[in-house]
Short mmCIF file of N, CA and C in Angstrom, two decimals:
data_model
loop_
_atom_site.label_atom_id
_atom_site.label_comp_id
_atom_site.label_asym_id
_atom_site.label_seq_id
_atom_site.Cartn_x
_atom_site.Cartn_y
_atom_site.Cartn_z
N UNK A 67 -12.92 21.43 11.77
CA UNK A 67 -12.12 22.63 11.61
C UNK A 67 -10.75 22.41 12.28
N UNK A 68 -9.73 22.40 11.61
CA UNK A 68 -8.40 21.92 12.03
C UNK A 68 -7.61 23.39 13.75
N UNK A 69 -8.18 24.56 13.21
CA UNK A 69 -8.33 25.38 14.34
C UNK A 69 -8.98 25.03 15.83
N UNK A 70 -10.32 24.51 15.59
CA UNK A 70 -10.67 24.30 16.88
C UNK A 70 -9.71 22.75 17.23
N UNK A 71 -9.58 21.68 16.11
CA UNK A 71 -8.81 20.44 16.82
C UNK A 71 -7.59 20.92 17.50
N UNK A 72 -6.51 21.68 17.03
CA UNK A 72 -5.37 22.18 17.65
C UNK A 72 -5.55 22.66 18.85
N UNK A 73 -6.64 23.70 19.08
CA UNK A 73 -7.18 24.30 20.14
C UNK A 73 -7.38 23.41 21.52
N UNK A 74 -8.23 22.39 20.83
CA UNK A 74 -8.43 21.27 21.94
C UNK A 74 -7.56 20.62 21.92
N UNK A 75 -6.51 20.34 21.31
CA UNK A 75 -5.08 19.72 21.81
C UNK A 75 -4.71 20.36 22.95
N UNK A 76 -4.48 21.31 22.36
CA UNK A 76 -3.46 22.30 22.96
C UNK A 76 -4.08 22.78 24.84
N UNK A 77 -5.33 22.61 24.37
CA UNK A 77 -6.19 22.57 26.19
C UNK A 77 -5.96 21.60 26.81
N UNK A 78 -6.21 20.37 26.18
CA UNK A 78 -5.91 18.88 26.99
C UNK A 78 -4.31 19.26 27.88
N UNK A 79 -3.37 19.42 26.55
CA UNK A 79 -2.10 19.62 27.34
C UNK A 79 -2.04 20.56 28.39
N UNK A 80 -3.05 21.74 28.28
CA UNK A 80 -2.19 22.81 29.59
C UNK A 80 -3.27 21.94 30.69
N UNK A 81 -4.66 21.65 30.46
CA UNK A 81 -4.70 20.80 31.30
C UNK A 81 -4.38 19.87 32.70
N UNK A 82 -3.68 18.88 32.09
CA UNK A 82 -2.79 17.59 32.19
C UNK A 82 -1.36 18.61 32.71
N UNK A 83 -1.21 20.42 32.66
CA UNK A 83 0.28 20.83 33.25
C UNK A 83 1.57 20.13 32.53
N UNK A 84 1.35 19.68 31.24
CA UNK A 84 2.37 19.33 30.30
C UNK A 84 3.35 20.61 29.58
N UNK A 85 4.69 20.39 29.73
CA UNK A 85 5.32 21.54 29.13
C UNK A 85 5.77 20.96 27.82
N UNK A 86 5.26 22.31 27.16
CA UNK A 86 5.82 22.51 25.88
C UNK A 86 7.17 21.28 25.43
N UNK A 87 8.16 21.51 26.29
CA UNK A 87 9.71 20.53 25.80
C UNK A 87 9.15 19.20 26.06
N UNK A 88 8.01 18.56 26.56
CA UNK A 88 7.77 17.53 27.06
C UNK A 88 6.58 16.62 26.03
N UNK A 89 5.87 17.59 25.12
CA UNK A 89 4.78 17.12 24.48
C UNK A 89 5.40 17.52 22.68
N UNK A 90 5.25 15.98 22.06
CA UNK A 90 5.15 16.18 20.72
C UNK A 90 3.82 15.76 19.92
N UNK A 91 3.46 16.77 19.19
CA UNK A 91 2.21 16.89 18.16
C UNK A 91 2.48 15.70 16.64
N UNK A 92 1.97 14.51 16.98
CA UNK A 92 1.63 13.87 15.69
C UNK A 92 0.80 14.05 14.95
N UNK A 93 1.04 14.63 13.33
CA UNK A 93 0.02 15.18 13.23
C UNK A 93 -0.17 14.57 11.48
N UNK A 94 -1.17 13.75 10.85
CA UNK A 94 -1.11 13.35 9.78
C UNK A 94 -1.40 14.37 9.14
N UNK A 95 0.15 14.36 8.08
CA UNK A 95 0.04 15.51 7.15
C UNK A 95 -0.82 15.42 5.69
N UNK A 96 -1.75 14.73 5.73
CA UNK A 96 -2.53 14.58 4.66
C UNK A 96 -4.21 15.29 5.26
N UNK A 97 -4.67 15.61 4.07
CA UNK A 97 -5.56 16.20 4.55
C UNK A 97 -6.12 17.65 5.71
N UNK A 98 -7.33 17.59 6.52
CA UNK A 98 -6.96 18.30 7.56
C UNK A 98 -5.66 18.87 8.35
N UNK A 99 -5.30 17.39 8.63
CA UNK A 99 -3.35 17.56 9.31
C UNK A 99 -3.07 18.67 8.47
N UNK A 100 -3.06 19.15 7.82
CA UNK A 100 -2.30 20.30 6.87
C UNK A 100 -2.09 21.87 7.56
N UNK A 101 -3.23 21.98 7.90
CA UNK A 101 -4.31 23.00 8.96
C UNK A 101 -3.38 22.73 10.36
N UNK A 102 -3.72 21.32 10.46
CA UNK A 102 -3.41 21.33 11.97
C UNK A 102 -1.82 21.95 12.11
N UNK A 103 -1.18 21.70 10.97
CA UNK A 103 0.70 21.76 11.52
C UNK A 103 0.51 23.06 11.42
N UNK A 104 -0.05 23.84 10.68
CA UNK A 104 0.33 25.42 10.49
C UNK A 104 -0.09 26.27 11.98
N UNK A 105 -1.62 25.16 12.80
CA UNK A 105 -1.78 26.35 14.33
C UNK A 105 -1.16 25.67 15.32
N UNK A 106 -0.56 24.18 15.09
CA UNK A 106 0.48 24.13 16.55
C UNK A 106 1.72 25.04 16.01
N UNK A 107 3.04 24.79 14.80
CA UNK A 107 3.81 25.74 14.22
C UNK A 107 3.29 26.89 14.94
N UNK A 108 2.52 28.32 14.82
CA UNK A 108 1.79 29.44 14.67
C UNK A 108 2.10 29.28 16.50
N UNK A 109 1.73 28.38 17.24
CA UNK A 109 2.01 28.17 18.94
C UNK A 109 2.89 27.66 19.24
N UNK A 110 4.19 27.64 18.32
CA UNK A 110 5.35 27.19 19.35
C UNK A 110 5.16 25.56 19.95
N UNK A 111 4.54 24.85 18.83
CA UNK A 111 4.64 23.46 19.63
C UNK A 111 5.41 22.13 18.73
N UNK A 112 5.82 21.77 19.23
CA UNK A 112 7.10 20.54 18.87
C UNK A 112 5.66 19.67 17.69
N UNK A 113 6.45 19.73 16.57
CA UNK A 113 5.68 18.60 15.93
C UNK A 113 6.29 17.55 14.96
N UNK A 114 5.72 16.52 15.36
CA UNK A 114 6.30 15.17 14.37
C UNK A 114 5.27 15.16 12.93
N UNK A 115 5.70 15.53 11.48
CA UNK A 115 4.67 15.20 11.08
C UNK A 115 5.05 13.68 10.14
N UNK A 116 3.47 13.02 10.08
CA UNK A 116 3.21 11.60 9.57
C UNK A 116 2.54 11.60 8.80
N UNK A 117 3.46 11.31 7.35
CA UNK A 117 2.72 11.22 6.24
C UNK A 117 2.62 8.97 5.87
N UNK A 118 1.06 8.90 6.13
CA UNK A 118 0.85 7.51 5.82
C UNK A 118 1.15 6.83 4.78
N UNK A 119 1.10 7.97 3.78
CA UNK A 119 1.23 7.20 2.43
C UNK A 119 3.15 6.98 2.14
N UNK A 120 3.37 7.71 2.66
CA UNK A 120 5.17 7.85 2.32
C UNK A 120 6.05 6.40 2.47
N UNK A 121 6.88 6.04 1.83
CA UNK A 121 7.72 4.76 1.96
C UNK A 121 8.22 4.68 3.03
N UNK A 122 7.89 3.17 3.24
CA UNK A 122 8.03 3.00 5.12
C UNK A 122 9.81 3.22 5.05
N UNK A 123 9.55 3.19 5.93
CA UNK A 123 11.11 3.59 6.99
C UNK A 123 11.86 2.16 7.13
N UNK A 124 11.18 1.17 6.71
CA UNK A 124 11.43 -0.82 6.90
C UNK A 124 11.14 -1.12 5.41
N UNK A 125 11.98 -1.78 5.40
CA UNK A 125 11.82 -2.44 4.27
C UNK A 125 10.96 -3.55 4.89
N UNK A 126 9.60 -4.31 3.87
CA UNK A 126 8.98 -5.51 4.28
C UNK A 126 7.18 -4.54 4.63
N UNK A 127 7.13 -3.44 4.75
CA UNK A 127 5.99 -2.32 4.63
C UNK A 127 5.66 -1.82 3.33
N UNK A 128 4.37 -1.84 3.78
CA UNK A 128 4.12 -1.03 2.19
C UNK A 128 3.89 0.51 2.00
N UNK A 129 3.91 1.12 3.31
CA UNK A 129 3.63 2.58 3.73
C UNK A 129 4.52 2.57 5.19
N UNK A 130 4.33 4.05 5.65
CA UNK A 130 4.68 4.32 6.70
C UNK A 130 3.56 3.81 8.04
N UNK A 131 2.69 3.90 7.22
CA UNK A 131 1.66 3.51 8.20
C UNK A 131 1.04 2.39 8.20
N UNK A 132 1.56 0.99 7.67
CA UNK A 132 1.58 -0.21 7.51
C UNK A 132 2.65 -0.04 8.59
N UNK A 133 3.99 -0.21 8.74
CA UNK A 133 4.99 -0.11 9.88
C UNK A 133 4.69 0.45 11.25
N UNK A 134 3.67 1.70 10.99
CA UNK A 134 3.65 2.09 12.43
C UNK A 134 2.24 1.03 12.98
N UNK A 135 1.44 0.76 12.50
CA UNK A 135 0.68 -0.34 12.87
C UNK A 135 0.90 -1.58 13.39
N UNK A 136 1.90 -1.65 12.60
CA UNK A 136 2.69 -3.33 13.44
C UNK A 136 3.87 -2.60 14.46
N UNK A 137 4.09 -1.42 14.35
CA UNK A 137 4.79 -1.12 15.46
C UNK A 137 3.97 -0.98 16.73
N UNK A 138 2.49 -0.85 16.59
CA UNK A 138 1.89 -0.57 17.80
C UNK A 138 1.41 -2.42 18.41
N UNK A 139 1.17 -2.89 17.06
CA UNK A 139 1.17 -4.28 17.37
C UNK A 139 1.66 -5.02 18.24
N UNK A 140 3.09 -5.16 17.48
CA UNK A 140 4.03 -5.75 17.98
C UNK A 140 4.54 -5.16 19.60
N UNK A 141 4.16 -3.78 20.21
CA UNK A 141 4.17 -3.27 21.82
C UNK A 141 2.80 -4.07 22.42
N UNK A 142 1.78 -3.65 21.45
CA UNK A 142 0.83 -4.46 22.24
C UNK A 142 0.91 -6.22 22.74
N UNK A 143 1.62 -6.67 22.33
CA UNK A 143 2.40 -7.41 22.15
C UNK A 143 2.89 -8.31 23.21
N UNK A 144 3.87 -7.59 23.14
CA UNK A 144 5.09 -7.58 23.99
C UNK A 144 5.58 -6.95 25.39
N UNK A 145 4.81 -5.98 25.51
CA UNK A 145 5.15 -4.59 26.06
C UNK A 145 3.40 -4.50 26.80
N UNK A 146 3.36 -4.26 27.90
CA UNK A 146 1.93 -3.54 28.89
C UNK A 146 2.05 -1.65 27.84
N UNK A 147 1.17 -1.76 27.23
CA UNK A 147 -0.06 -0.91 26.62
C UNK A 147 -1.44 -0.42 27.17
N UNK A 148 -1.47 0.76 27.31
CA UNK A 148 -2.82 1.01 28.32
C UNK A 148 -3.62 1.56 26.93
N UNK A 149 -4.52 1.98 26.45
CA UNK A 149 -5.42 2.48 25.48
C UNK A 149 -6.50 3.07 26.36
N UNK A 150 -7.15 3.91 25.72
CA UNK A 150 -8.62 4.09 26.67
C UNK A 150 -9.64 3.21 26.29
N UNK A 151 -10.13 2.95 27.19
CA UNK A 151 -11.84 2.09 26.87
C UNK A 151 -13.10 2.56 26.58
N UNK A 152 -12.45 2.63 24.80
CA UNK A 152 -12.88 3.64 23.91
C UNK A 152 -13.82 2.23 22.90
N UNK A 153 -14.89 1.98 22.95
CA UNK A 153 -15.43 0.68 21.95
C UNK A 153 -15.50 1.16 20.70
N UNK A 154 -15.33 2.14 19.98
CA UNK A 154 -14.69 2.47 18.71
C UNK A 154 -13.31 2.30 18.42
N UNK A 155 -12.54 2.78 19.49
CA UNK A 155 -11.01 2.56 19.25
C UNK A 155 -10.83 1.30 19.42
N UNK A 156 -11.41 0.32 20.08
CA UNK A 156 -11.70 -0.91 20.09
C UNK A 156 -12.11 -1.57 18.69
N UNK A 157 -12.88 -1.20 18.09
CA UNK A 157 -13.72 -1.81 16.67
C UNK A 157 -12.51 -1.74 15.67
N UNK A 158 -12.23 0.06 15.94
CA UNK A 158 -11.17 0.16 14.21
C UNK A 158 -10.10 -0.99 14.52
N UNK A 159 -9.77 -1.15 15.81
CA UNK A 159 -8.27 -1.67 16.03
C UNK A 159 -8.88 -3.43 15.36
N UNK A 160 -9.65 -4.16 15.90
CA UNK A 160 -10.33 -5.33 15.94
C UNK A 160 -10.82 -5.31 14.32
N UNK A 161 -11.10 -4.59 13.54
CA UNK A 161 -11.65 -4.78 12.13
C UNK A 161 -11.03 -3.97 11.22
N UNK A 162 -9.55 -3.41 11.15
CA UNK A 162 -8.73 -2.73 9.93
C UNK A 162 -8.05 -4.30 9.54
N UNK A 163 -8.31 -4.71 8.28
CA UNK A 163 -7.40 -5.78 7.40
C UNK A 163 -5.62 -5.39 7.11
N UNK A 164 -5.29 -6.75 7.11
CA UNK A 164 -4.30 -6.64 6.93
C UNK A 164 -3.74 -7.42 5.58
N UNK A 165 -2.81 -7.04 4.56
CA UNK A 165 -2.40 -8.19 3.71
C UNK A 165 -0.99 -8.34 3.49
N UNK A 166 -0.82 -9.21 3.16
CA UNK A 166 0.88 -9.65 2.85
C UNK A 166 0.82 -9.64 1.54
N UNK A 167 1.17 -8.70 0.45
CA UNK A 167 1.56 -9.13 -0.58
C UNK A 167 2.56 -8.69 -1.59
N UNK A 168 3.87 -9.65 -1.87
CA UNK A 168 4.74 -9.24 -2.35
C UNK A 168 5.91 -9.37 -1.62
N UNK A 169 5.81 -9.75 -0.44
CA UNK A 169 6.81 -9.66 1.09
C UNK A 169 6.44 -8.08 1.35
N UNK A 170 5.59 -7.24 1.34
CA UNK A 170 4.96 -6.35 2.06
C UNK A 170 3.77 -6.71 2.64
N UNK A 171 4.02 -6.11 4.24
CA UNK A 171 2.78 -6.09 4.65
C UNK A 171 2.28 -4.77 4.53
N UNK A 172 0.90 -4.71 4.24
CA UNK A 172 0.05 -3.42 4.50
C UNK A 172 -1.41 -3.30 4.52
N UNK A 173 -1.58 -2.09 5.56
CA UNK A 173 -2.96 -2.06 6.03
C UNK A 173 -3.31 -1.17 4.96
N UNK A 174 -4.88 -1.68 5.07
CA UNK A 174 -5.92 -1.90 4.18
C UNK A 174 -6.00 -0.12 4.34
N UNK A 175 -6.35 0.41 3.19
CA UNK A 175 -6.36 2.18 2.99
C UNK A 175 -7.92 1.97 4.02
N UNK A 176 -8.14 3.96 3.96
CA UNK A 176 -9.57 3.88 4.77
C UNK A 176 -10.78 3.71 3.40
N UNK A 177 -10.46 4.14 2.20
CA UNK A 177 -10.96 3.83 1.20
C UNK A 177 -11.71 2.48 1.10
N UNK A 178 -10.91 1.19 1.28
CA UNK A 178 -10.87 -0.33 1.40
C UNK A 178 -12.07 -0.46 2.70
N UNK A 179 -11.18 0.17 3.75
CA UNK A 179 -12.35 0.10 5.11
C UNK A 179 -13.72 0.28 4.53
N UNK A 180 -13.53 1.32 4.61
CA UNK A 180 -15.47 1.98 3.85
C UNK A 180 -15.91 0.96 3.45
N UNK A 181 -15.06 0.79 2.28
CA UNK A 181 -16.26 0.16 1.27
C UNK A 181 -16.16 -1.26 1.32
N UNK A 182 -15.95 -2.01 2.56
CA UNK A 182 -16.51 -3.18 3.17
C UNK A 182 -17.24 -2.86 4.11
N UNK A 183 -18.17 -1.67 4.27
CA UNK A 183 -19.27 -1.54 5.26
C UNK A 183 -19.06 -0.62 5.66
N UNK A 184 -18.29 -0.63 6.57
CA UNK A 184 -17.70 0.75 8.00
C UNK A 184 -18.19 2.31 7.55
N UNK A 185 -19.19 2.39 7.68
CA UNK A 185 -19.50 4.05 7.66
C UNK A 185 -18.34 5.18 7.90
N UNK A 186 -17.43 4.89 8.95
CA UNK A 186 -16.46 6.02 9.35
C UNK A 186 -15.60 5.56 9.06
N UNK A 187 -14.74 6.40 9.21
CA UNK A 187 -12.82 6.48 9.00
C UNK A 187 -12.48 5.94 10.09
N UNK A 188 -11.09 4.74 10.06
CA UNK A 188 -10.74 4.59 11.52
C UNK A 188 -10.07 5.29 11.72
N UNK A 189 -10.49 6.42 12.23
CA UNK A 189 -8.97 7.51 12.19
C UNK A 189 -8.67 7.35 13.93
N UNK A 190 -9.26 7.08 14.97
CA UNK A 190 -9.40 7.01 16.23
C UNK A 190 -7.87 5.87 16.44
N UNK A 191 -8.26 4.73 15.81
CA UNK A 191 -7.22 3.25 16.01
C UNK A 191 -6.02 4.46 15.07
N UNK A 192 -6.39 5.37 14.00
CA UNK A 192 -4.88 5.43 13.28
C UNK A 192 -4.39 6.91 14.17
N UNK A 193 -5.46 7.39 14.96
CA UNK A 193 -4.56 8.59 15.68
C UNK A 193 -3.85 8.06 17.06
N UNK A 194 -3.69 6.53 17.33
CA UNK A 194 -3.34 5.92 18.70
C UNK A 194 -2.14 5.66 17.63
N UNK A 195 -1.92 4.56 16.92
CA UNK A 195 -0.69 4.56 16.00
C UNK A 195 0.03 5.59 15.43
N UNK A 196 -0.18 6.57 15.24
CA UNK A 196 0.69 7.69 15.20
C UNK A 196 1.38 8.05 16.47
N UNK A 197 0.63 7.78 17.73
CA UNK A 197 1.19 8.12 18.44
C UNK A 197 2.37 7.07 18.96
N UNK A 198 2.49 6.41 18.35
CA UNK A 198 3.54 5.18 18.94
C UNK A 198 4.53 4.72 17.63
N UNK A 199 4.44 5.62 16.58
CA UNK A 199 5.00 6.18 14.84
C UNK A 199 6.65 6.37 15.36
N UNK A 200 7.41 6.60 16.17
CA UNK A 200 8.55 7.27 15.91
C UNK A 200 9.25 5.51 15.14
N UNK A 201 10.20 6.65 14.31
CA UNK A 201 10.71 5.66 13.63
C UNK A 201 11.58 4.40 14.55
N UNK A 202 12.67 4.98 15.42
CA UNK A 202 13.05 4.30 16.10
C UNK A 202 12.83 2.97 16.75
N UNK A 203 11.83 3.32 17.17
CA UNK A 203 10.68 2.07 17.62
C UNK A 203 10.34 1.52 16.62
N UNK A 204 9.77 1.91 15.70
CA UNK A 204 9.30 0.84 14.23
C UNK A 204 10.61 -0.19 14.28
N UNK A 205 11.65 0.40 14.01
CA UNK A 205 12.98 -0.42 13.49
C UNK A 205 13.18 -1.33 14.78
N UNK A 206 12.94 -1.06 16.27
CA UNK A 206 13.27 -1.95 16.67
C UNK A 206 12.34 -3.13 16.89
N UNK A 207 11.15 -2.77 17.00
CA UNK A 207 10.27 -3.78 16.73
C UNK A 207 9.62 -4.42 15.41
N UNK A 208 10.26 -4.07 14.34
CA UNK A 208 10.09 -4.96 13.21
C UNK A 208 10.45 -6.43 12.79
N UNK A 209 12.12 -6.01 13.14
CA UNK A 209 12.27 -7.46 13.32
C UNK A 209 11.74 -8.91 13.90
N UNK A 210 11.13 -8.41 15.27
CA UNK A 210 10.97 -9.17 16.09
C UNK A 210 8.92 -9.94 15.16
N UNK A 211 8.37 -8.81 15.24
CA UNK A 211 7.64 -9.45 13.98
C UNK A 211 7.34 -9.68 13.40
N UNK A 212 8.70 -9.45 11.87
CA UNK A 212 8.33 -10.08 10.76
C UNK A 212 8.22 -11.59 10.73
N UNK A 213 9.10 -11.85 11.74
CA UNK A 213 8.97 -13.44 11.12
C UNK A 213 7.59 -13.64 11.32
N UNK A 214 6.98 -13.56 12.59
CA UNK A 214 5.92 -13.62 13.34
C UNK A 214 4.40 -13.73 12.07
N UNK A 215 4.80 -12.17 11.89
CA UNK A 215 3.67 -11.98 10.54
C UNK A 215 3.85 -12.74 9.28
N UNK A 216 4.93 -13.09 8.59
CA UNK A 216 5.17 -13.94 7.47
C UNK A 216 4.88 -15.38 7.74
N UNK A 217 5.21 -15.86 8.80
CA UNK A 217 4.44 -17.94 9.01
C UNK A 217 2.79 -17.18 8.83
N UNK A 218 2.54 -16.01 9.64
CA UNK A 218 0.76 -16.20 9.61
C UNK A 218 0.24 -16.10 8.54
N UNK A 219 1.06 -15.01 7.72
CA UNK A 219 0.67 -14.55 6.46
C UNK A 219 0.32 -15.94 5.11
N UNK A 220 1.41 -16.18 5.62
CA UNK A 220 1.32 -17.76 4.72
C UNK A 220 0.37 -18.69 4.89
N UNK A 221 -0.26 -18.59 6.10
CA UNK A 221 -1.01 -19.39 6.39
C UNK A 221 -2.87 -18.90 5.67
N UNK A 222 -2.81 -17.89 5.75
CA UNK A 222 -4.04 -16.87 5.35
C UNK A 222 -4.06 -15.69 3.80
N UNK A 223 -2.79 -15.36 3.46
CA UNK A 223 -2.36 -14.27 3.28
C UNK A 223 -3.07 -12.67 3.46
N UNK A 224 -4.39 -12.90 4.02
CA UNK A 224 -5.40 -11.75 4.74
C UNK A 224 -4.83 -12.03 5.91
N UNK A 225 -4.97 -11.05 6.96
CA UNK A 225 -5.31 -11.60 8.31
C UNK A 225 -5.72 -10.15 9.20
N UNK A 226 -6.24 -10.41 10.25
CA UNK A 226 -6.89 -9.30 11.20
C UNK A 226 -5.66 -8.53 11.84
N UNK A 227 -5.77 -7.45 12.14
CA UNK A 227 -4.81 -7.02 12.97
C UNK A 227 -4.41 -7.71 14.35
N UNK A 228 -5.73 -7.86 14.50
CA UNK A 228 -5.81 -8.36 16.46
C UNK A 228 -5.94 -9.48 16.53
N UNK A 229 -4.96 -10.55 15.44
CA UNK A 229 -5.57 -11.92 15.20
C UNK A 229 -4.70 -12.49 16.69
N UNK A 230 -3.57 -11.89 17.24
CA UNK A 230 -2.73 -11.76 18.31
C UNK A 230 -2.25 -11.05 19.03
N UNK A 231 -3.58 -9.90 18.57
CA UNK A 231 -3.51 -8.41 19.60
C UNK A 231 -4.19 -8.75 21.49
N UNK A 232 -2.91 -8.43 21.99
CA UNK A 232 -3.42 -8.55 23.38
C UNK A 232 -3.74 -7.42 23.94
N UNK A 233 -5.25 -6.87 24.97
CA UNK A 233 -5.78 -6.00 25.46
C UNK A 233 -5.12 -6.10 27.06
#
């Protein structure tokens, strides 16, 4: 129920003593997300919304959410990343595919996931990448690994997300 998820957002934050000007709501506008933007909106709360399927913001992506994936990548990376020690958020991150094709990279739909086994949605690994989605950051860390991803790509043209994901 997209009511009670907002709800429990919105607790975590008063929580944690987070103000309003200080916290933004990523919220995938597909699906549920739909619900969700209308009861943070309805509370006065700052929201980014992320539509996955939409044309990335980079050229060399095949979605928005192919880019924000290698944007979380490429921090994990580069950059000290804390995650929680979550062994699901662990799994989706360790087993979502990746492909190069066309000079786009893009992650594998949750459709694709499924139906190579995976009972659930990784929505856990794709609600940590939303949170690290602003465009800004995509653009500045793209560059740095396309090249990175195109020698690997060539080498495989599949490859794992975490084939050089550091924990």
């Amino acid at each position: 129920e997209p009511r009670d998820a907002a709800f429990a957002a919105m607790k975590v934050q008063e929580s944690l003593g987070w103000d309003d000007e200080d916290v933004i709501y990523v919220v995938d506008s597909v699906g549920m997300g739909q619900g969700l933007l209308i009861h943070f909106e309805e509370n006065g709360k700052q929201i980014s919304e992320f539509s996955p399927v939409n044309k990335s913001p980079i050229q060399g992506y095949k979605n928005r959410l192919s880019a924000a994936w290698y944007n979380l990548r490429t921090k994990m990376i580069h950059e000290h990343v804390s995650i929680p020690n979550d062994e699901i958020l662990h799994e989706q991150l360790r087993t979502r595919e990746v492909n190069y094709i066309g000079g786009e990279i893009e992650v594998e739909s949750k459709k694709a996931y499924r139906k190579r086994g995976f009972s659930k949605s990784p929505d856990r690994a794709d609600s940590l990448v939303m949170a690290f989605s602003e465009e800004e950051e995509i653009r500045e860390s793209s560059e740095l690994l396309r090249a990175s991803a195109k020698a690997h790509a060539v080498e495989q043209n599949r490859f794992n997300f975490t084939n050089s994901l550091i924990y």
